[in-house]
Short mmCIF file of C-alpha atoms and ligand atoms in Angstrom, two decimals:
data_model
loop_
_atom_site.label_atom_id
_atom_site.label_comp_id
_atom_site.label_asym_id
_atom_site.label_seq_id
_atom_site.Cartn_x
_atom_site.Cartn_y
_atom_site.Cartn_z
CA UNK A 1 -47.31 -187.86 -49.73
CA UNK A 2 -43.91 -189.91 -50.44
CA UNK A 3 -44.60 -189.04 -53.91
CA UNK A 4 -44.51 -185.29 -53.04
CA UNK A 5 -41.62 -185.77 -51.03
CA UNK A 6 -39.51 -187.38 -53.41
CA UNK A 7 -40.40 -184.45 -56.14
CA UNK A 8 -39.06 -182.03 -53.63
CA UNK A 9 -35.68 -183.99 -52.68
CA UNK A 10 -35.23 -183.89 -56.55
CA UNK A 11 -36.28 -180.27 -56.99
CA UNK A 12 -33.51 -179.55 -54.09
CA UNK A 13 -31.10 -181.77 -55.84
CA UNK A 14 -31.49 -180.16 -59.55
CA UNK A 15 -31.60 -176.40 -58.29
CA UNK A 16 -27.96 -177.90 -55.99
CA UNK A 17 -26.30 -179.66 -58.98
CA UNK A 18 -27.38 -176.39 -60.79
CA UNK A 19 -25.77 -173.68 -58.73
CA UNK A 20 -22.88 -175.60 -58.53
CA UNK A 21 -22.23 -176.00 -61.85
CA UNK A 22 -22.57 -172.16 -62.24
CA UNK A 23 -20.17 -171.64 -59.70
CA UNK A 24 -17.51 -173.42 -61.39
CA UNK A 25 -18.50 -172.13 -64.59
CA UNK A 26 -18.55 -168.23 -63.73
CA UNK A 27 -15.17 -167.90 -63.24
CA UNK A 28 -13.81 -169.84 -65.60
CA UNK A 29 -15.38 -167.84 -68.48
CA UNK A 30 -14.16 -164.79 -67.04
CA UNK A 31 -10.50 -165.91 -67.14
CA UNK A 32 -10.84 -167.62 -70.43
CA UNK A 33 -11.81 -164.13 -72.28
CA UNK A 34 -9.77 -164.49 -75.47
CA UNK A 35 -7.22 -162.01 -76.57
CA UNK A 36 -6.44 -161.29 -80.21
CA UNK A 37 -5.13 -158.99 -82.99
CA UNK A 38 -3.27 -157.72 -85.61
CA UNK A 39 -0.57 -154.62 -86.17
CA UNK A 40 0.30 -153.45 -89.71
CA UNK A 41 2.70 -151.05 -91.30
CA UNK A 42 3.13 -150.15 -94.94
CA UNK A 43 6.49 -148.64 -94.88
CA UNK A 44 8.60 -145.73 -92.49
CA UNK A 45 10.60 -143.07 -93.84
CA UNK A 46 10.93 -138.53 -93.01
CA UNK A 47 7.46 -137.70 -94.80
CA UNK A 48 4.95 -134.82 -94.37
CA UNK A 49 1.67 -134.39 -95.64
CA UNK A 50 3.41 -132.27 -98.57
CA UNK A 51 4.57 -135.08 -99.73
CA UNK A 52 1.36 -136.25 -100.84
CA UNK A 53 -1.95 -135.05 -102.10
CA UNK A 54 -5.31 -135.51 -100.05
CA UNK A 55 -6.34 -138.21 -102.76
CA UNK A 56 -2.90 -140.21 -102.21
CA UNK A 57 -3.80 -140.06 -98.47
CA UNK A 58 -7.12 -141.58 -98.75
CA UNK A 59 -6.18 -144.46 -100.84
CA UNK A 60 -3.56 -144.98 -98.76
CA UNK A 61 -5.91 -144.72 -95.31
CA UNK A 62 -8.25 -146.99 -97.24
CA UNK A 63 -6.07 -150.03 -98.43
CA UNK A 64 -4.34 -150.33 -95.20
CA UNK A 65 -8.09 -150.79 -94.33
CA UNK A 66 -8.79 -153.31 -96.20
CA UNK A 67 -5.27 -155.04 -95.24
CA UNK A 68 -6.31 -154.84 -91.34
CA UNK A 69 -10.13 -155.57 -91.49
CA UNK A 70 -8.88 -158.99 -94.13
CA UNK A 71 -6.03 -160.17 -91.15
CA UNK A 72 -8.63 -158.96 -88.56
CA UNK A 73 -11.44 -161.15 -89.63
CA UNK A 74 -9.26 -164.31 -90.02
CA UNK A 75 -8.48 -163.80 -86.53
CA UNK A 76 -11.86 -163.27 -85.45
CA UNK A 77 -12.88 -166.75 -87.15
CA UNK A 78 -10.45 -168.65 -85.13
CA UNK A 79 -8.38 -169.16 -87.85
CA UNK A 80 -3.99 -169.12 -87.08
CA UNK A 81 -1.87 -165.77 -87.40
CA UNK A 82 0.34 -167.10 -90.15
CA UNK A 83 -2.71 -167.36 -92.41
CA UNK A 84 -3.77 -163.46 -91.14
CA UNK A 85 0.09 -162.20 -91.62
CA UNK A 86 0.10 -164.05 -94.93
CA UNK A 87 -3.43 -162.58 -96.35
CA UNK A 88 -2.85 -159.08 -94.64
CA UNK A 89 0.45 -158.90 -96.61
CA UNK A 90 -0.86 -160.52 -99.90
CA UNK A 91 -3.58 -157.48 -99.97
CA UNK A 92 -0.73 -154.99 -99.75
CA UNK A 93 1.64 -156.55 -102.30
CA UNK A 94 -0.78 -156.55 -105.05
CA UNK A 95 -1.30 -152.66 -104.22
CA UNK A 96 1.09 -150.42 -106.28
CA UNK A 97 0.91 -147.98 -103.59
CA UNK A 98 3.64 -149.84 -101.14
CA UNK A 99 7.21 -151.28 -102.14
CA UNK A 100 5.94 -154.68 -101.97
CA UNK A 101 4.97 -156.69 -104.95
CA UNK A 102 3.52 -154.68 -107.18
CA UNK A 103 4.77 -151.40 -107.07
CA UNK A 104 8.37 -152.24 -105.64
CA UNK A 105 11.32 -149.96 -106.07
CA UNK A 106 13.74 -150.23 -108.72
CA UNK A 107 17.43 -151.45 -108.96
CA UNK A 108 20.14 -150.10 -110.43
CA UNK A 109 19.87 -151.84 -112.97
CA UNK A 110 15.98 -150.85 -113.56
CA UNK A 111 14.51 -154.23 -112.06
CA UNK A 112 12.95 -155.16 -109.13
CA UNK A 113 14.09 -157.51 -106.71
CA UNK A 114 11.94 -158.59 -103.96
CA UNK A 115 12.83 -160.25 -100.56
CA UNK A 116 10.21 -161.02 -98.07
CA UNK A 117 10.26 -163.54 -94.87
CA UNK A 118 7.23 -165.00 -92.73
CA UNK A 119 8.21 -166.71 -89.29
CA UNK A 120 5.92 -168.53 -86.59
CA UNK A 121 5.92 -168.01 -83.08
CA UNK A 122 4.77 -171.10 -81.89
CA UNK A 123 7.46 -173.11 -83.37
CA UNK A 124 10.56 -170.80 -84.48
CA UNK A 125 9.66 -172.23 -87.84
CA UNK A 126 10.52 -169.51 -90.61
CA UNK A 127 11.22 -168.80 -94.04
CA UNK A 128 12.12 -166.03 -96.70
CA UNK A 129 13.38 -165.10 -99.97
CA UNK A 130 15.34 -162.76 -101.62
CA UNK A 131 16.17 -160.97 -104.77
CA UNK A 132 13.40 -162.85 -106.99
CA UNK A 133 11.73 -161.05 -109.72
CA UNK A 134 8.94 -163.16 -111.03
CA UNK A 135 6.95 -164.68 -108.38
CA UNK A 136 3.68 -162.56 -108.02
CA UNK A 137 3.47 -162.43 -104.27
CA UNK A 138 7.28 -163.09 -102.54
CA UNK A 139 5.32 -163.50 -98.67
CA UNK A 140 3.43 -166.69 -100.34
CA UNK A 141 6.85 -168.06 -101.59
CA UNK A 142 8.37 -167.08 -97.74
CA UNK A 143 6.00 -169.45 -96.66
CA UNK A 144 6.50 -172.28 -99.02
CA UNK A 145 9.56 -172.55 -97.85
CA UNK A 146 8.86 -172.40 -94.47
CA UNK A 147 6.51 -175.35 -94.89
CA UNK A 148 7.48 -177.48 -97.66
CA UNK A 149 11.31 -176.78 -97.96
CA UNK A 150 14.09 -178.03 -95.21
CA UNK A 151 15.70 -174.72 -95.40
CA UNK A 152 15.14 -171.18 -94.03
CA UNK A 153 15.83 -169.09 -96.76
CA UNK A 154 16.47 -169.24 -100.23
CA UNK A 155 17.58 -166.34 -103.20
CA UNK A 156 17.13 -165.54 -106.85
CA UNK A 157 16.87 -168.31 -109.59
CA UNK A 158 16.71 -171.50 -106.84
CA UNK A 159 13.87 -169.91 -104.81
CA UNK A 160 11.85 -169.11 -108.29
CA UNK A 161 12.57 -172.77 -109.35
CA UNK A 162 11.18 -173.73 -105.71
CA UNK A 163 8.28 -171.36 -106.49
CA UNK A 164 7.16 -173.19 -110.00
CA UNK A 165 7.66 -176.41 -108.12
CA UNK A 166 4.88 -175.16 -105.02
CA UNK A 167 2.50 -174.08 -107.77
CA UNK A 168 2.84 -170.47 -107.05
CA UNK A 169 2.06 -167.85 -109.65
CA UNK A 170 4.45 -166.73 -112.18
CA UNK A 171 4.36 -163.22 -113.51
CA UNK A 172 6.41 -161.30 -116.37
CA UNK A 173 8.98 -159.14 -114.28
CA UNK A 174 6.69 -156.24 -115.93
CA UNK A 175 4.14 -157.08 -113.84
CA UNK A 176 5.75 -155.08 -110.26
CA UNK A 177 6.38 -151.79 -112.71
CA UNK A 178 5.01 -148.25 -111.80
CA UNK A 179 5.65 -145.53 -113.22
CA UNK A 180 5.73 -143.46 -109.85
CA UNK A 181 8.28 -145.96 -109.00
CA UNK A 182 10.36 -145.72 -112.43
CA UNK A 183 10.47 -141.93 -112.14
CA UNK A 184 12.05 -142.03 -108.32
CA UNK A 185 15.17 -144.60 -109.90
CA UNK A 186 15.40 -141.29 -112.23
CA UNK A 187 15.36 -138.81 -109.31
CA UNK A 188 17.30 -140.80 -107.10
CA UNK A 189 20.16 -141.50 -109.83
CA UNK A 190 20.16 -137.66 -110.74
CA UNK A 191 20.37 -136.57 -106.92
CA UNK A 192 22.92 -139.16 -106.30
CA UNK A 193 24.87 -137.50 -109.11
CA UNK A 194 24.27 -133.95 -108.27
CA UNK A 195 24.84 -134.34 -104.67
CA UNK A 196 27.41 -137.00 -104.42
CA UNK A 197 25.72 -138.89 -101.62
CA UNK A 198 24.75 -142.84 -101.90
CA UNK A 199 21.19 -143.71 -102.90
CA UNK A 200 20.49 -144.98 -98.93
CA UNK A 201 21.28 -141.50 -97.61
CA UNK A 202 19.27 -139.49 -100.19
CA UNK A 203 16.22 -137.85 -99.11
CA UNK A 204 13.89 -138.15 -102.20
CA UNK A 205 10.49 -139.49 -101.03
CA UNK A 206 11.19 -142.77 -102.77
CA UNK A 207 12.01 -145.19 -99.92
CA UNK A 208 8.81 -145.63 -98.29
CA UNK A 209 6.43 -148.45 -98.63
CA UNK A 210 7.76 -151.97 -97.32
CA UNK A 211 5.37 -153.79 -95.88
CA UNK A 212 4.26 -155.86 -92.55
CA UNK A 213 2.32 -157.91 -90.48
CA UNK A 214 2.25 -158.92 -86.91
CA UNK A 215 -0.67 -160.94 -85.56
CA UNK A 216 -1.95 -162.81 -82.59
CA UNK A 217 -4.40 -165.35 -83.10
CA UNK A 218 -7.39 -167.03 -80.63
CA UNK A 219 -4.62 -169.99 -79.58
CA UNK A 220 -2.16 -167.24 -78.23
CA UNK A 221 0.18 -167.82 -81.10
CA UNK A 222 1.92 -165.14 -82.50
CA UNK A 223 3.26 -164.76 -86.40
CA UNK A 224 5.06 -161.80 -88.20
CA UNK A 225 5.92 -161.61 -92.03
CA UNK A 226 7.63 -158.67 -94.11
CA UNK A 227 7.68 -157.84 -97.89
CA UNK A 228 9.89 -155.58 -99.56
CA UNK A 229 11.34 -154.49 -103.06
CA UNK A 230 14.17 -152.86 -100.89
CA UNK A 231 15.78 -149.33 -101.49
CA UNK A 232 15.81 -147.28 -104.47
CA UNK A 233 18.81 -147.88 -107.00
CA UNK A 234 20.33 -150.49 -104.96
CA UNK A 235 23.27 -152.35 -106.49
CA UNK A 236 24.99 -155.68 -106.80
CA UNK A 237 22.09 -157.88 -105.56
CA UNK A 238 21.69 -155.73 -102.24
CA UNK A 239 19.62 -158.09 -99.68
CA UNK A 240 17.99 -155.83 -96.61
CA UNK A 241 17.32 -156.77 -93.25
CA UNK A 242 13.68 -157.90 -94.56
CA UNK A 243 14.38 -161.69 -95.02
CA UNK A 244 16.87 -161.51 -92.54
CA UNK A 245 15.36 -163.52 -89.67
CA UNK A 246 16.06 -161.39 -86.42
CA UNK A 247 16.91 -158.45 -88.65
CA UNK A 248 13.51 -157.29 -90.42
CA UNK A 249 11.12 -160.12 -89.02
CA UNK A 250 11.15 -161.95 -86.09
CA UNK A 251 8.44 -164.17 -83.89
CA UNK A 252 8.45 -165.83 -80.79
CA UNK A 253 5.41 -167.03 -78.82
CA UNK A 254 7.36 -166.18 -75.44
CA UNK A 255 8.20 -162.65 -76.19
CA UNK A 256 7.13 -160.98 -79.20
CA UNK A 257 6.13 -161.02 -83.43
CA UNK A 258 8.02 -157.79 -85.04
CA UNK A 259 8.40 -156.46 -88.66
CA UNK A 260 10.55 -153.46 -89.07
CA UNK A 261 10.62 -151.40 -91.72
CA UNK A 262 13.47 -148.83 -92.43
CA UNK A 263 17.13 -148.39 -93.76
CA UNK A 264 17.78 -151.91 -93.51
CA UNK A 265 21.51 -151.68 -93.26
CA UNK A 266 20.81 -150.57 -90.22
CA UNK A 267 18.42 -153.19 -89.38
CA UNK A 268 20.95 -156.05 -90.08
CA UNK A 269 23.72 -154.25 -87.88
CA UNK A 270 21.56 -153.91 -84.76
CA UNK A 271 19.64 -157.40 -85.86
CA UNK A 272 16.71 -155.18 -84.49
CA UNK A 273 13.28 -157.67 -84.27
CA UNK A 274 15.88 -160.28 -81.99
CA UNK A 275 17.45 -157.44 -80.23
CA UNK A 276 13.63 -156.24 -78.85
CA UNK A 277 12.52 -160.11 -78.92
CA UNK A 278 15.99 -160.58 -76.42
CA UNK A 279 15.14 -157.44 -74.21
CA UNK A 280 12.13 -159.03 -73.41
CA UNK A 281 13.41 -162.39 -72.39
CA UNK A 282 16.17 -161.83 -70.97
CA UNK A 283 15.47 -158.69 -69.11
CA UNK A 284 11.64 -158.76 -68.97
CA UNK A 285 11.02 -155.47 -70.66
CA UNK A 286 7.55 -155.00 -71.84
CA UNK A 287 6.91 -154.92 -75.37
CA UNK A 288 6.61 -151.19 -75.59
CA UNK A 289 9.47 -150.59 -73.59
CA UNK A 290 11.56 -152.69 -75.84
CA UNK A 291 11.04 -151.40 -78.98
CA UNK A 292 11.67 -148.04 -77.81
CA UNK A 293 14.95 -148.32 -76.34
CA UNK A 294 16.18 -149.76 -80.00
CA UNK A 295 14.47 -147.89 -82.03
CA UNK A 296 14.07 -144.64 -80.14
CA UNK A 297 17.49 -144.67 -78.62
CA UNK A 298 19.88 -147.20 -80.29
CA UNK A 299 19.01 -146.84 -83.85
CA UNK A 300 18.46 -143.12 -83.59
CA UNK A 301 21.71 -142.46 -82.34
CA UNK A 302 23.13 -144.24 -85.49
CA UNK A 303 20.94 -141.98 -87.94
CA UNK A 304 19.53 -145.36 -88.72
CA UNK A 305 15.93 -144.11 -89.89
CA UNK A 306 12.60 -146.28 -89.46
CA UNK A 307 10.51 -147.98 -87.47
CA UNK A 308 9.13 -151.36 -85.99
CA UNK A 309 5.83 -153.07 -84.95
CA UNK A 310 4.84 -155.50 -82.92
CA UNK A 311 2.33 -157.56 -80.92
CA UNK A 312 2.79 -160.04 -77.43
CA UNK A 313 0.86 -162.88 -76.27
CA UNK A 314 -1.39 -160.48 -74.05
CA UNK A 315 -2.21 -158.39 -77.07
CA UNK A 316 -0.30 -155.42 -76.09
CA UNK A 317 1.11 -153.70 -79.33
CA UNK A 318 3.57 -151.50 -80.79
CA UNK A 319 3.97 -149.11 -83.36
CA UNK A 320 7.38 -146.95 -83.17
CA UNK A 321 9.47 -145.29 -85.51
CA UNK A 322 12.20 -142.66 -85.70
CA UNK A 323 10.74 -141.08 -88.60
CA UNK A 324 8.04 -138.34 -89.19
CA UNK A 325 5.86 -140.77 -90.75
CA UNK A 326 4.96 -144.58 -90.95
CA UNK A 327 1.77 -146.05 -92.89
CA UNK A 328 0.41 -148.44 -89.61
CA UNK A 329 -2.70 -149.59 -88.16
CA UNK A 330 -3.96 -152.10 -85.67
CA UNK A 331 -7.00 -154.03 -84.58
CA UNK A 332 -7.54 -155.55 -81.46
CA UNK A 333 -10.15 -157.95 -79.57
CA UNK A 334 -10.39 -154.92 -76.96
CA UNK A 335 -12.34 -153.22 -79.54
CA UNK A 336 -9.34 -150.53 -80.08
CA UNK A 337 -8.62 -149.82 -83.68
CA UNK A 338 -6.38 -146.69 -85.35
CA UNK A 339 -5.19 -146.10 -89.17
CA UNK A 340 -2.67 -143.04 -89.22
CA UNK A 341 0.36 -142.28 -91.42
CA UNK A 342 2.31 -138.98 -89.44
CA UNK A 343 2.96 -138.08 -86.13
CA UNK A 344 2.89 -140.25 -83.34
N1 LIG B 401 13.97 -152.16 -94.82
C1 LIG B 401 13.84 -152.19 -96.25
C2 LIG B 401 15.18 -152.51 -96.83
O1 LIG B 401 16.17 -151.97 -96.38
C3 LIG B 401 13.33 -150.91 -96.83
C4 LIG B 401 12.18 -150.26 -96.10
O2 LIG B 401 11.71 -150.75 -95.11
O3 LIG B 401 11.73 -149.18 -96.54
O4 LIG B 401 15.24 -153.25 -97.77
#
């Protein structure tokens, strides 16, 4: 009989410690649901579907694929956003379809000159390059120096010295030429000459293409990173807002990761990723919200043309632009995902 009795206390006790522990548990899980995900673009600019054929359009629709579904499922393993911005971007530099890497625009002086910049929300920590000409993928070299330099940013000769030094691949300047992109320099020159108007206010469909990243990872950090070969025909060692921290690319775990993409004089005048980043600290705009009244309203009003996106700690996004057209897609733990080029 005791026996029986004691079997029962500990039934009573087992199914008690039980319940309670599921009690505690339940609501914990539901609060600790995970948010992540990842924004691209691949360049903004006043395009139509005339400006391409239906082949262009599907290559374009299926390497920003790629780009998304590669950040997406670094995310999805738990691994940071700076190694999802960093991948997402590498995939779209070594595509000659975007002004990034391979397939940049062309200087002046028939080169190309690549900036880039990659910056960490968690800890402010950033870094970026300009005007280099011979290190295959300019976001890996953003990043070097972000972790293994002191400094922020770095240009031409130094930063490919620093870029031999970190072991990063070396290409023959050759390497980032298209011919797509060699005949635009041509166009661009001859409409420049024709029309009299500067290179940055001509409207051949040459200016499209930079490319960017925004991510937020399983640990709520955020990261954004930006790669460029800049604007057709620019002169004199032109730098654009790109690798201009706060300018082209800006993160911040407490507000926001942006990359802009655009006429980058613009950019740098209206230092456009801090100015959204600063609306939402300082007057607790949401994200959306934000990047509208810069883009949409500031920037518009100056004729200066593109676009921005970004991603907060809650997961909410943003893709906006001023222009008819920017390559962009996102991915999100919600299970919402979108590729487009036009419209809005
Ligand atoms: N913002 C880039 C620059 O001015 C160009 C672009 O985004 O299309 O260098």
């Amino acid at each position: 009989m005791n026996i029986y009795k004691i079997v029962l206390q500990l039934f009573v006790l087992v199914f008690f410690l039980l319940s309670c522990n599921n009690s505690v548990d339940k609501p914990k899980l539901e609060t600790q649901k995970i948010n992540f995900g990842i924004v691209i673009h691949g360049g903004a600019g006043n395009m139509t579907k005339d400006n391409f054929s239906e082949i262009q359009i599907l290559e374009y629709i299926n390497k920003l694929n790629e780009a998304l579904e590669t950040g997406y499922s670094i995310l999805e393993n738990g691994e940071s956003s700076i190694d999802a911005v960093e991948q997402t971007i590498i995939i779209m530099e070594n595509s000659p379809l975007f002004n990034a890497g391979k397939g940049a625009v062309f200087t002046a002086n028939g080169i190309n000159e690549l900036d880039a910049a990659i910056m960490d929300g968690s800890s402010l920590n950033a870094g970026s390059v300009a005007g280099i000409t011979t290190v295959k993928n300019p976001i890996k070299l953003a990043r070097a120096i972000m972790e293994k330099s002191e400094h922020v940013m770095m240009v031409g000769k130094g930063a490919e010295i620093f870029a031999k030094k970190t072991d990063l691949e070396i290409v023959d300047p050759s390497y980032f030429r298209t011919d797509a992109r060699w005949e635009s320099l041509q166009k661009t020159i001859k409409n420049e000459k024709e029309k009299n108007i500067s290179a940055l206010n001509s409207n051949v469909d040459n200016k499209f293409g930079t490319v960017g990243c925004v991510a937020l990872d399983k640990n709520g950090n955020l990261a954004a990173g930006t790669s460029t070969g800049g604007m057709t025909n620019k002169k004199y060692g032109r730098v654009g807002d790109v690798p201009i921290i706060g300018a082209g690319t800006y993160a911040n775990n407490n507000t926001a990761a942006l990359s802009a993409t655009g006429h980058g004089e613009f950019f740098i005048r209206n230092v456009v990723a801090h100015d959204i980043s600063a609306l939402i600290e300082y007057k607790n705009m949401s994200l959306e919200n934000a990047a509208n009244e810069v883009i949409m309203k500031k920037l518009a009003k100056q004729k200066g043309d593109g676009g921005v996106i970004g991603i907060d700690k809650q997961a909410n996004i943003t893709l906006t632009f001023n222009t008819t057209g920017m390559f962009r897609g996102f991915k999100t733990s919600d299970g919402k995902s979108e590729v487009k080029i036009f419209g809005n």
